Amino acid sequence: MSAASARVDIPALKARHTLGDVVEAFGVKLRGRGRVRQGVCPFHEETEGSFTVYANTQKFYCFGCGLGGDVLDFIQRTDGVDLPEAIRRLEASPVSATVMVTPASSASATTPAPVRDPALLSAAMRCYQRQLGLSNDAQAYLTSRGIDAEAAQRLSLGYASGRGLREWLTQSGFDDPRILASGLVRDGRERFRGMIVVPELVEGRVHWIAGRAVWPEVRPRFQALPGSKPVLGLSRLPASAPWIVVAEGLFDWLVLAAWCFPAVAALGTQGLDRLASSLQGQPRVFLAFDADQAGSGAAAQLSALLGAHRVRVVTLPAGVGDVAELGAHLNGSSIFLDLLRRAALTAR
């Protein structure tokens, strides 16, 4: 360990950043809310969900590939960095929202928020959009997920080829310190390389970006800029929408938005208090979470927070795990509209 690392209070650092929150910030969706939570491993190809996070020990272990460790081990493997750099990155990230900070520790637990640079992020999205137009494979992937060219353009989607972003931003007038501070480039590589790139727009400017891998060998499958995640799609809602749909994941929202449903994405099953606060002005809310234990639990919790009188839970058809799966269905939009009608008729 380097001298710089030795000066860091490692146990206190780990206590400020719970493993589950860090794992989900890297795009790994975890099921469950108790001592043991599971998700699809970001380190090898699988669908079973063998990656396990233990809340009591703050350790992870994958029963598929055998990898395990703590939050610093996770960052080292995910980002391909050494221990001192993993410590630096964890120190620079926001404190986990679930950590209770006592007055005695509040000064040491305060860390600066990551830089959100709408001008730079908007310029980056123009690069990604151009690269999507040049990639037949990325366009075909979106089509296979139920998102056609018109929807991709309307939703301002892009594709990160992994080449040319830094040069594009430099030519657009941004210097290296500003580019590096954005989080788009790390260790000389683009964060979203090989991914469909999804922006969160506020008044036409990009304030946050997430990505989903096109190629199966790209790990992790999901990525997002460091820091707090938005309620994706909130700024796009019509001012007078009589109802909205709340979905769970990135592509759930993309499919609903491609169908022109007024929708937002929770981006996981954590932080539901903040989500509920953002939706307080909505008269009717349909919850279309994943058909698993975590999704059911989150729907029940959000229903209680919002008030059962204005919430209806959408029940997905048997064998359908999430809304995104309906995107590839020929009549997916009609099927989902029928599910909304059934949910609306459900008595409370």
mmCIF file of C-alpha atoms in Angstrom:
data_model
loop_
_atom_site.group_PDB
_atom_site.id
_atom_site.type_symbol
_atom_site.label_atom_id
_atom_site.label_comp_id
_atom_site.label_asym_id
_atom_site.label_seq_id
_atom_site.Cartn_x
_atom_site.Cartn_y
_atom_site.Cartn_z
ATOM 1 C CA MET A 1 0.000 0.000 0.000
ATOM 2 C CA SER A 2 1.289 3.451 -0.880
ATOM 3 C CA ALA A 3 1.974 6.152 1.670
ATOM 4 C CA ALA A 4 -1.043 8.116 0.427
ATOM 5 C CA SER A 5 -3.273 5.085 0.948
ATOM 6 C CA ALA A 6 -1.852 4.486 4.405
ATOM 7 C CA ARG A 7 -3.037 7.934 5.515
ATOM 8 C CA VAL A 8 -6.659 7.073 4.687
ATOM 9 C CA ASP A 9 -8.919 5.648 7.404
ATOM 10 C CA ILE A 10 -9.988 2.621 5.353
ATOM 11 C CA PRO A 11 -12.634 1.257 7.803
ATOM 12 C CA ALA A 12 -14.248 4.706 8.039
ATOM 13 C CA LEU A 13 -14.156 5.058 4.257
ATOM 14 C CA LYS A 14 -15.916 1.728 3.804
ATOM 15 C CA ALA A 15 -18.469 2.616 6.482
ATOM 16 C CA ARG A 16 -19.390 5.757 4.540
ATOM 17 C CA HIS A 17 -19.946 3.829 1.309
ATOM 18 C CA THR A 18 -22.122 0.741 1.677
ATOM 19 C CA LEU A 19 -21.283 -2.014 -0.769
ATOM 20 C CA GLY A 20 -24.844 -2.424 -2.067
ATOM 21 C CA ASP A 21 -25.123 1.256 -3.010
ATOM 22 C CA VAL A 22 -21.753 1.237 -4.759
ATOM 23 C CA VAL A 23 -22.610 -1.948 -6.667
ATOM 24 C CA GLU A 24 -25.923 -0.471 -7.854
ATOM 25 C CA ALA A 25 -24.196 2.789 -8.820
ATOM 26 C CA PHE A 26 -22.124 0.676 -11.228
ATOM 27 C CA GLY A 27 -25.340 -0.580 -12.824
ATOM 28 C CA VAL A 28 -25.740 -3.976 -11.138
ATOM 29 C CA LYS A 29 -29.390 -4.426 -10.189
ATOM 30 C CA LEU A 30 -29.701 -6.187 -6.815
ATOM 31 C CA ARG A 31 -32.782 -8.129 -5.769
ATOM 32 C CA GLY A 32 -34.083 -8.078 -2.232
ATOM 33 C CA ARG A 33 -33.785 -5.573 0.593
ATOM 34 C CA GLY A 34 -32.527 -7.667 3.512
ATOM 35 C CA ARG A 35 -29.205 -9.032 4.719
ATOM 36 C CA VAL A 36 -28.543 -10.950 1.480
ATOM 37 C CA ARG A 37 -29.110 -9.428 -1.960
ATOM 38 C CA GLN A 38 -28.345 -10.901 -5.375
ATOM 39 C CA GLY A 39 -27.900 -9.800 -8.960
ATOM 40 C CA VAL A 40 -26.296 -10.736 -12.270
ATOM 41 C CA CYS A 41 -22.518 -10.828 -11.922
ATOM 42 C CA PRO A 42 -20.697 -8.019 -13.764
ATOM 43 C CA PHE A 43 -17.514 -10.087 -14.035
ATOM 44 C CA HIS A 44 -18.674 -13.020 -16.144
ATOM 45 C CA GLU A 45 -21.446 -13.992 -18.552
ATOM 46 C CA GLU A 46 -24.492 -15.326 -16.712
ATOM 47 C CA THR A 47 -28.253 -14.940 -16.366
ATOM 48 C CA GLU A 48 -28.894 -16.717 -13.058
ATOM 49 C CA GLY A 49 -27.943 -13.891 -10.705
ATOM 50 C CA SER A 50 -25.136 -15.571 -8.750
ATOM 51 C CA PHE A 51 -23.557 -12.315 -7.555
ATOM 52 C CA THR A 52 -24.348 -11.970 -3.837
ATOM 53 C CA VAL A 53 -23.930 -8.970 -1.511
ATOM 54 C CA TYR A 54 -23.950 -9.533 2.258
ATOM 55 C CA ALA A 55 -25.063 -6.491 4.239
ATOM 56 C CA ASN A 56 -23.748 -7.732 7.599
ATOM 57 C CA THR A 57 -20.171 -8.266 6.389
ATOM 58 C CA GLN A 58 -20.172 -5.746 3.519
ATOM 59 C CA LYS A 59 -18.654 -8.395 1.268
ATOM 60 C CA PHE A 60 -19.638 -9.806 -2.120
ATOM 61 C CA TYR A 61 -19.213 -13.276 -3.566
ATOM 62 C CA CYS A 62 -20.196 -14.753 -6.927
ATOM 63 C CA PHE A 63 -21.160 -18.421 -6.832
ATOM 64 C CA GLY A 64 -20.669 -18.576 -10.598
ATOM 65 C CA CYS A 65 -17.118 -17.312 -11.081
ATOM 66 C CA GLY A 66 -15.860 -17.441 -7.474
ATOM 67 C CA LEU A 67 -14.808 -13.794 -7.230
ATOM 68 C CA GLY A 68 -15.372 -11.991 -3.949
ATOM 69 C CA GLY A 69 -14.199 -9.185 -1.714
ATOM 70 C CA ASP A 70 -15.179 -5.832 -0.266
ATOM 71 C CA VAL A 71 -16.168 -2.517 -1.828
ATOM 72 C CA LEU A 72 -12.561 -1.659 -2.752
ATOM 73 C CA ASP A 73 -12.055 -5.056 -4.383
ATOM 74 C CA PHE A 74 -15.242 -4.436 -6.382
ATOM 75 C CA ILE A 75 -14.022 -1.063 -7.653
ATOM 76 C CA GLN A 76 -10.594 -2.483 -8.521
ATOM 77 C CA ARG A 77 -12.087 -5.281 -10.602
ATOM 78 C CA THR A 78 -14.812 -3.183 -12.224
ATOM 79 C CA ASP A 79 -12.589 -0.259 -13.196
ATOM 80 C CA GLY A 80 -9.351 -2.215 -13.648
ATOM 81 C CA VAL A 81 -7.396 -0.030 -11.211
ATOM 82 C CA ASP A 82 -5.023 -0.666 -8.317
ATOM 83 C CA LEU A 83 -5.886 -0.252 -4.629
ATOM 84 C CA PRO A 84 -4.654 3.362 -4.193
ATOM 85 C CA GLU A 85 -6.714 4.462 -7.194
ATOM 86 C CA ALA A 86 -9.785 2.549 -5.926
ATOM 87 C CA ILE A 87 -9.425 4.353 -2.586
ATOM 88 C CA ARG A 88 -9.151 7.703 -4.343
ATOM 89 C CA ARG A 89 -12.274 7.034 -6.420
ATOM 90 C CA LEU A 90 -14.278 5.919 -3.408
ATOM 91 C CA GLU A 91 -13.192 9.012 -1.480
ATOM 92 C CA ALA A 92 -14.291 11.233 -4.364
ATOM 93 C CA SER A 93 -17.739 9.640 -4.697
ATOM 94 C CA PRO A 94 -20.840 10.848 -2.811
ATOM 95 C CA VAL A 95 -21.580 9.322 0.581
ATOM 96 C CA SER A 96 -24.080 6.446 0.408
ATOM 97 C CA ALA A 97 -27.552 7.742 1.104
ATOM 98 C CA THR A 98 -28.298 4.902 3.502
ATOM 99 C CA VAL A 99 -25.396 5.697 5.832
ATOM 100 C CA MET A 100 -26.342 7.537 9.026
ATOM 101 C CA VAL A 101 -23.672 10.153 9.759
ATOM 102 C CA THR A 102 -23.217 11.076 13.401
ATOM 103 C CA PRO A 103 -22.178 14.627 14.377
ATOM 104 C CA ALA A 104 -18.753 13.357 15.411
ATOM 105 C CA SER A 105 -18.094 11.893 11.973
ATOM 106 C CA SER A 106 -19.924 14.356 9.762
ATOM 107 C CA ALA A 107 -16.861 16.421 8.868
ATOM 108 C CA SER A 108 -14.866 13.446 7.643
ATOM 109 C CA ALA A 109 -17.886 11.973 5.824
ATOM 110 C CA THR A 110 -18.489 15.030 3.663
ATOM 111 C CA THR A 111 -17.165 14.576 0.127
ATOM 112 C CA PRO A 112 -17.526 16.876 -2.850
ATOM 113 C CA ALA A 113 -20.227 16.085 -5.379
ATOM 114 C CA PRO A 114 -19.030 14.992 -8.810
ATOM 115 C CA VAL A 115 -18.909 17.674 -11.479
ATOM 116 C CA ARG A 116 -22.045 17.822 -13.634
ATOM 117 C CA ASP A 117 -21.228 19.878 -16.708
ATOM 118 C CA PRO A 118 -24.344 20.271 -18.911
ATOM 119 C CA ALA A 119 -22.470 22.062 -21.701
ATOM 120 C CA LEU A 120 -19.826 19.334 -21.948
ATOM 121 C CA LEU A 121 -22.327 16.484 -21.534
ATOM 122 C CA SER A 122 -24.531 17.967 -24.259
ATOM 123 C CA ALA A 123 -21.517 18.141 -26.576
ATOM 124 C CA ALA A 124 -20.656 14.534 -25.736
ATOM 125 C CA MET A 125 -24.198 13.418 -26.589
ATOM 126 C CA ARG A 126 -23.872 15.023 -30.018
ATOM 127 C CA CYS A 127 -20.816 12.823 -30.565
ATOM 128 C CA TYR A 128 -22.665 9.730 -29.346
ATOM 129 C CA GLN A 129 -25.665 10.507 -31.563
ATOM 130 C CA ARG A 130 -23.415 10.811 -34.584
ATOM 131 C CA GLN A 131 -21.771 7.486 -33.736
ATOM 132 C CA LEU A 132 -25.187 5.815 -33.418
ATOM 133 C CA GLY A 133 -26.003 6.990 -36.934
ATOM 134 C CA LEU A 134 -22.792 5.370 -38.172
ATOM 135 C CA SER A 135 -23.272 2.033 -36.377
ATOM 136 C CA ASN A 136 -25.604 -0.420 -38.075
ATOM 137 C CA ASP A 137 -25.047 -2.896 -35.254
ATOM 138 C CA ALA A 138 -26.098 -0.436 -32.545
ATOM 139 C CA GLN A 139 -29.170 0.568 -34.558
ATOM 140 C CA ALA A 140 -30.067 -3.087 -35.067
ATOM 141 C CA TYR A 141 -29.718 -3.707 -31.330
ATOM 142 C CA LEU A 142 -32.153 -0.890 -30.547
ATOM 143 C CA THR A 143 -34.594 -2.207 -33.147
ATOM 144 C CA SER A 144 -34.397 -5.669 -31.586
ATOM 145 C CA ARG A 145 -35.407 -4.090 -28.272
ATOM 146 C CA GLY A 146 -38.434 -2.346 -29.819
ATOM 147 C CA ILE A 147 -36.906 1.113 -30.285
ATOM 148 C CA ASP A 148 -37.009 2.285 -33.897
ATOM 149 C CA ALA A 149 -35.019 5.091 -35.513
ATOM 150 C CA GLU A 150 -37.751 7.691 -34.918
ATOM 151 C CA ALA A 151 -37.931 6.878 -31.206
ATOM 152 C CA ALA A 152 -34.137 6.827 -30.879
ATOM 153 C CA GLN A 153 -33.927 10.314 -32.368
ATOM 154 C CA ARG A 154 -36.842 11.621 -30.285
ATOM 155 C CA LEU A 155 -35.245 10.286 -27.100
ATOM 156 C CA SER A 156 -31.810 11.686 -28.074
ATOM 157 C CA LEU A 157 -30.144 8.279 -27.818
ATOM 158 C CA GLY A 158 -26.554 7.691 -28.825
ATOM 159 C CA TYR A 159 -23.911 5.009 -29.075
ATOM 160 C CA ALA A 160 -20.368 5.121 -27.708
ATOM 161 C CA SER A 161 -18.005 3.409 -30.105
ATOM 162 C CA GLY A 162 -15.149 3.915 -27.645
ATOM 163 C CA ARG A 163 -13.185 6.080 -30.080
ATOM 164 C CA GLY A 164 -13.118 9.778 -30.816
ATOM 165 C CA LEU A 165 -14.991 11.300 -27.868
ATOM 166 C CA ARG A 166 -12.000 13.040 -26.322
ATOM 167 C CA GLU A 167 -10.943 14.501 -29.659
ATOM 168 C CA TRP A 168 -14.519 15.629 -30.316
ATOM 169 C CA LEU A 169 -14.728 17.404 -26.964
ATOM 170 C CA THR A 170 -11.298 18.995 -27.411
ATOM 171 C CA GLN A 171 -12.325 20.335 -30.805
ATOM 172 C CA SER A 172 -15.512 21.645 -29.189
ATOM 173 C CA GLY A 173 -13.408 23.792 -26.854
ATOM 174 C CA PHE A 174 -13.194 21.690 -23.669
ATOM 175 C CA ASP A 175 -9.793 21.193 -22.045
ATOM 176 C CA ASP A 176 -8.492 17.963 -20.497
ATOM 177 C CA PRO A 177 -9.183 18.847 -16.828
ATOM 178 C CA ARG A 178 -12.807 19.609 -17.668
ATOM 179 C CA ILE A 179 -13.176 16.417 -19.715
ATOM 180 C CA LEU A 180 -11.665 14.262 -16.957
ATOM 181 C CA ALA A 181 -13.817 15.924 -14.281
ATOM 182 C CA SER A 182 -16.960 14.943 -16.190
ATOM 183 C CA GLY A 183 -16.415 11.215 -15.603
ATOM 184 C CA LEU A 184 -16.838 10.371 -19.280
ATOM 185 C CA VAL A 185 -13.204 9.281 -19.628
ATOM 186 C CA ARG A 186 -11.229 7.280 -17.084
ATOM 187 C CA ASP A 187 -7.804 5.686 -17.362
ATOM 188 C CA GLY A 188 -7.652 6.874 -20.961
ATOM 189 C CA ARG A 189 -10.782 4.921 -21.929
ATOM 190 C CA GLU A 190 -14.362 6.022 -22.491
ATOM 191 C CA ARG A 191 -16.742 5.061 -19.687
ATOM 192 C CA PHE A 192 -19.594 4.122 -22.042
ATOM 193 C CA ARG A 193 -17.614 2.354 -24.769
ATOM 194 C CA GLY A 194 -19.711 -0.288 -26.515
ATOM 195 C CA MET A 195 -22.955 1.010 -24.990
ATOM 196 C CA ILE A 196 -26.224 2.582 -26.016
ATOM 197 C CA VAL A 197 -26.110 5.971 -24.293
ATOM 198 C CA VAL A 198 -29.212 7.467 -22.657
ATOM 199 C CA PRO A 199 -29.273 11.128 -21.556
ATOM 200 C CA GLU A 200 -31.421 12.835 -18.955
ATOM 201 C CA LEU A 201 -32.455 16.169 -20.444
ATOM 202 C CA VAL A 202 -33.444 19.247 -18.467
ATOM 203 C CA GLU A 203 -34.657 22.130 -20.629
ATOM 204 C CA GLY A 204 -32.875 20.629 -23.613
ATOM 205 C CA ARG A 205 -29.498 20.217 -21.914
ATOM 206 C CA VAL A 206 -27.902 16.950 -20.781
ATOM 207 C CA HIS A 207 -27.496 16.694 -17.008
ATOM 208 C CA TRP A 208 -26.823 12.950 -16.590
ATOM 209 C CA ILE A 209 -25.966 9.942 -18.745
ATOM 210 C CA ALA A 210 -26.400 6.186 -18.424
ATOM 211 C CA GLY A 211 -25.455 3.366 -20.768
ATOM 212 C CA ARG A 212 -26.347 -0.230 -21.547
ATOM 213 C CA ALA A 213 -23.882 -2.570 -23.251
ATOM 214 C CA VAL A 214 -24.628 -3.753 -26.781
ATOM 215 C CA TRP A 215 -22.013 -6.509 -26.825
ATOM 216 C CA PRO A 216 -22.162 -9.436 -24.356
ATOM 217 C CA GLU A 217 -18.453 -9.194 -23.565
ATOM 218 C CA VAL A 218 -18.722 -5.605 -22.258
ATOM 219 C CA ARG A 219 -18.661 -5.480 -18.444
ATOM 220 C CA PRO A 220 -20.417 -4.173 -16.481
ATOM 221 C CA ARG A 221 -23.610 -4.344 -18.534
ATOM 222 C CA PHE A 222 -24.841 -1.002 -17.189
ATOM 223 C CA GLN A 223 -22.940 2.187 -16.471
ATOM 224 C CA ALA A 224 -23.887 5.627 -15.219
ATOM 225 C CA LEU A 225 -22.062 8.814 -14.400
ATOM 226 C CA PRO A 226 -20.973 8.849 -10.749
ATOM 227 C CA GLY A 227 -23.170 10.632 -8.240
ATOM 228 C CA SER A 228 -26.852 10.797 -7.510
ATOM 229 C CA LYS A 229 -29.167 9.338 -10.131
ATOM 230 C CA PRO A 230 -32.194 11.260 -11.389
ATOM 231 C CA VAL A 231 -35.779 10.108 -11.758
ATOM 232 C CA LEU A 232 -35.210 9.376 -15.426
ATOM 233 C CA GLY A 233 -37.823 10.959 -17.686
ATOM 234 C CA LEU A 234 -39.294 13.270 -15.045
ATOM 235 C CA SER A 235 -38.417 16.405 -17.007
ATOM 236 C CA ARG A 236 -40.092 14.968 -20.126
ATOM 237 C CA LEU A 237 -43.528 14.427 -18.561
ATOM 238 C CA PRO A 238 -46.382 16.496 -20.021
ATOM 239 C CA ALA A 239 -47.427 19.248 -17.621
ATOM 240 C CA SER A 240 -51.033 18.041 -17.480
ATOM 241 C CA ALA A 241 -50.591 14.263 -17.724
ATOM 242 C CA PRO A 242 -53.606 12.631 -15.997
ATOM 243 C CA TRP A 243 -51.507 9.564 -15.190
ATOM 244 C CA ILE A 244 -47.932 8.308 -15.444
ATOM 245 C CA VAL A 245 -46.145 4.959 -15.409
ATOM 246 C CA VAL A 246 -43.211 4.268 -13.090
ATOM 247 C CA ALA A 247 -40.931 1.517 -14.390
ATOM 248 C CA GLU A 248 -37.829 0.067 -12.781
ATOM 249 C CA GLY A 249 -34.975 -0.054 -15.271
ATOM 250 C CA LEU A 250 -33.314 1.927 -18.039
ATOM 251 C CA PHE A 251 -34.697 -0.063 -20.966
ATOM 252 C CA ASP A 252 -38.109 -0.380 -19.309
ATOM 253 C CA TRP A 253 -38.325 3.392 -19.532
ATOM 254 C CA LEU A 254 -36.914 3.513 -23.067
ATOM 255 C CA VAL A 255 -39.569 1.096 -24.309
ATOM 256 C CA LEU A 256 -42.399 2.997 -22.623
ATOM 257 C CA ALA A 257 -41.075 6.325 -23.926
ATOM 258 C CA ALA A 258 -40.729 4.849 -27.418
ATOM 259 C CA TRP A 259 -44.433 3.933 -27.183
ATOM 260 C CA CYS A 260 -45.129 7.556 -26.117
ATOM 261 C CA PHE A 261 -46.445 6.616 -22.676
ATOM 262 C CA PRO A 262 -45.825 9.270 -19.977
ATOM 263 C CA ALA A 263 -43.255 7.381 -17.913
ATOM 264 C CA VAL A 264 -40.315 7.660 -15.545
ATOM 265 C CA ALA A 265 -37.729 5.152 -14.335
ATOM 266 C CA ALA A 266 -36.794 4.516 -10.720
ATOM 267 C CA LEU A 267 -33.451 3.055 -11.889
ATOM 268 C CA GLY A 268 -33.500 0.320 -9.278
ATOM 269 C CA THR A 269 -35.403 -0.354 -6.091
ATOM 270 C CA GLN A 270 -33.416 1.943 -3.789
ATOM 271 C CA GLY A 271 -34.112 5.582 -2.896
ATOM 272 C CA LEU A 272 -37.889 5.223 -3.047
ATOM 273 C CA ASP A 273 -38.459 8.060 -0.564
ATOM 274 C CA ARG A 274 -36.854 10.516 -2.981
ATOM 275 C CA LEU A 275 -38.804 9.036 -5.884
ATOM 276 C CA ALA A 276 -42.087 9.389 -3.990
ATOM 277 C CA SER A 277 -41.300 13.038 -3.229
ATOM 278 C CA SER A 278 -40.713 13.690 -6.930
ATOM 279 C CA LEU A 279 -44.117 12.194 -7.823
ATOM 280 C CA GLN A 280 -46.261 13.919 -5.218
ATOM 281 C CA GLY A 281 -47.952 16.138 -7.815
ATOM 282 C CA GLN A 282 -49.072 13.240 -10.027
ATOM 283 C CA PRO A 283 -52.809 12.432 -9.740
ATOM 284 C CA ARG A 284 -52.605 8.759 -10.847
ATOM 285 C CA VAL A 285 -49.544 6.529 -10.843
ATOM 286 C CA PHE A 286 -49.181 3.075 -12.394
ATOM 287 C CA LEU A 287 -46.296 1.005 -11.024
ATOM 288 C CA ALA A 288 -44.787 -1.397 -13.572
ATOM 289 C CA PHE A 289 -41.853 -2.851 -11.658
ATOM 290 C CA ASP A 290 -40.053 -6.107 -12.443
ATOM 291 C CA ALA A 291 -41.851 -9.376 -11.816
ATOM 292 C CA ASP A 292 -39.562 -10.482 -8.988
ATOM 293 C CA GLN A 293 -39.408 -10.195 -5.221
ATOM 294 C CA ALA A 294 -37.494 -6.913 -5.275
ATOM 295 C CA GLY A 295 -39.931 -5.379 -7.745
ATOM 296 C CA SER A 296 -42.962 -6.497 -5.750
ATOM 297 C CA GLY A 297 -41.467 -5.164 -2.535
ATOM 298 C CA ALA A 298 -40.600 -1.830 -4.122
ATOM 299 C CA ALA A 299 -44.107 -1.492 -5.577
ATOM 300 C CA ALA A 300 -45.648 -2.131 -2.165
ATOM 301 C CA GLN A 301 -43.344 0.386 -0.481
ATOM 302 C CA LEU A 302 -43.934 3.059 -3.113
ATOM 303 C CA SER A 303 -47.699 2.495 -2.953
ATOM 304 C CA ALA A 304 -47.594 3.173 0.780
ATOM 305 C CA LEU A 305 -45.497 6.303 0.286
ATOM 306 C CA LEU A 306 -47.688 7.754 -2.463
ATOM 307 C CA GLY A 307 -51.054 6.696 -1.074
ATOM 308 C CA ALA A 308 -52.969 3.630 -2.201
ATOM 309 C CA HIS A 309 -55.890 5.752 -3.452
ATOM 310 C CA ARG A 310 -53.888 7.037 -6.441
ATOM 311 C CA VAL A 311 -51.615 4.077 -7.160
ATOM 312 C CA ARG A 312 -52.313 0.988 -9.246
ATOM 313 C CA VAL A 313 -49.846 -1.875 -9.703
ATOM 314 C CA VAL A 314 -49.432 -3.330 -13.189
ATOM 315 C CA THR A 315 -49.215 -7.127 -13.266
ATOM 316 C CA LEU A 316 -47.016 -8.341 -16.113
ATOM 317 C CA PRO A 317 -48.060 -11.431 -18.125
ATOM 318 C CA ALA A 318 -46.780 -14.827 -17.004
ATOM 319 C CA GLY A 319 -43.247 -15.407 -18.215
ATOM 320 C CA VAL A 320 -42.488 -11.694 -18.737
ATOM 321 C CA GLY A 321 -39.834 -10.440 -16.329
ATOM 322 C CA ASP A 322 -39.993 -6.718 -17.020
ATOM 323 C CA VAL A 323 -41.521 -4.109 -19.298
ATOM 324 C CA ALA A 324 -38.454 -4.107 -21.551
ATOM 325 C CA GLU A 325 -39.214 -7.673 -22.617
ATOM 326 C CA LEU A 326 -42.475 -6.462 -24.175
ATOM 327 C CA GLY A 327 -40.485 -4.136 -26.419
ATOM 328 C CA ALA A 328 -39.482 -7.020 -28.666
ATOM 329 C CA HIS A 329 -43.090 -8.230 -28.900
ATOM 330 C CA LEU A 330 -44.946 -7.375 -32.117
ATOM 331 C CA ASN A 331 -47.946 -6.061 -30.172
ATOM 332 C CA GLY A 332 -46.066 -4.998 -27.042
ATOM 333 C CA SER A 333 -47.601 -1.541 -26.859
ATOM 334 C CA SER A 334 -51.157 -2.885 -27.157
ATOM 335 C CA ILE A 335 -50.442 -5.563 -24.568
ATOM 336 C CA PHE A 336 -49.142 -3.008 -22.106
ATOM 337 C CA LEU A 337 -52.072 -0.663 -22.706
ATOM 338 C CA ASP A 338 -54.415 -3.537 -21.879
ATOM 339 C CA LEU A 339 -52.418 -4.176 -18.677
ATOM 340 C CA LEU A 340 -52.896 -0.521 -17.722
ATOM 341 C CA ARG A 341 -56.640 -0.789 -18.280
ATOM 342 C CA ARG A 342 -56.841 -3.882 -16.105
ATOM 343 C CA ALA A 343 -54.808 -2.216 -13.379
ATOM 344 C CA ALA A 344 -57.059 0.878 -13.513
ATOM 345 C CA LEU A 345 -60.093 -1.307 -12.856
ATOM 346 C CA THR A 346 -58.500 -2.996 -9.854
ATOM 347 C CA ALA A 347 -60.403 -2.078 -6.688
ATOM 348 C CA ARG A 348 -58.506 -1.016 -3.617
#
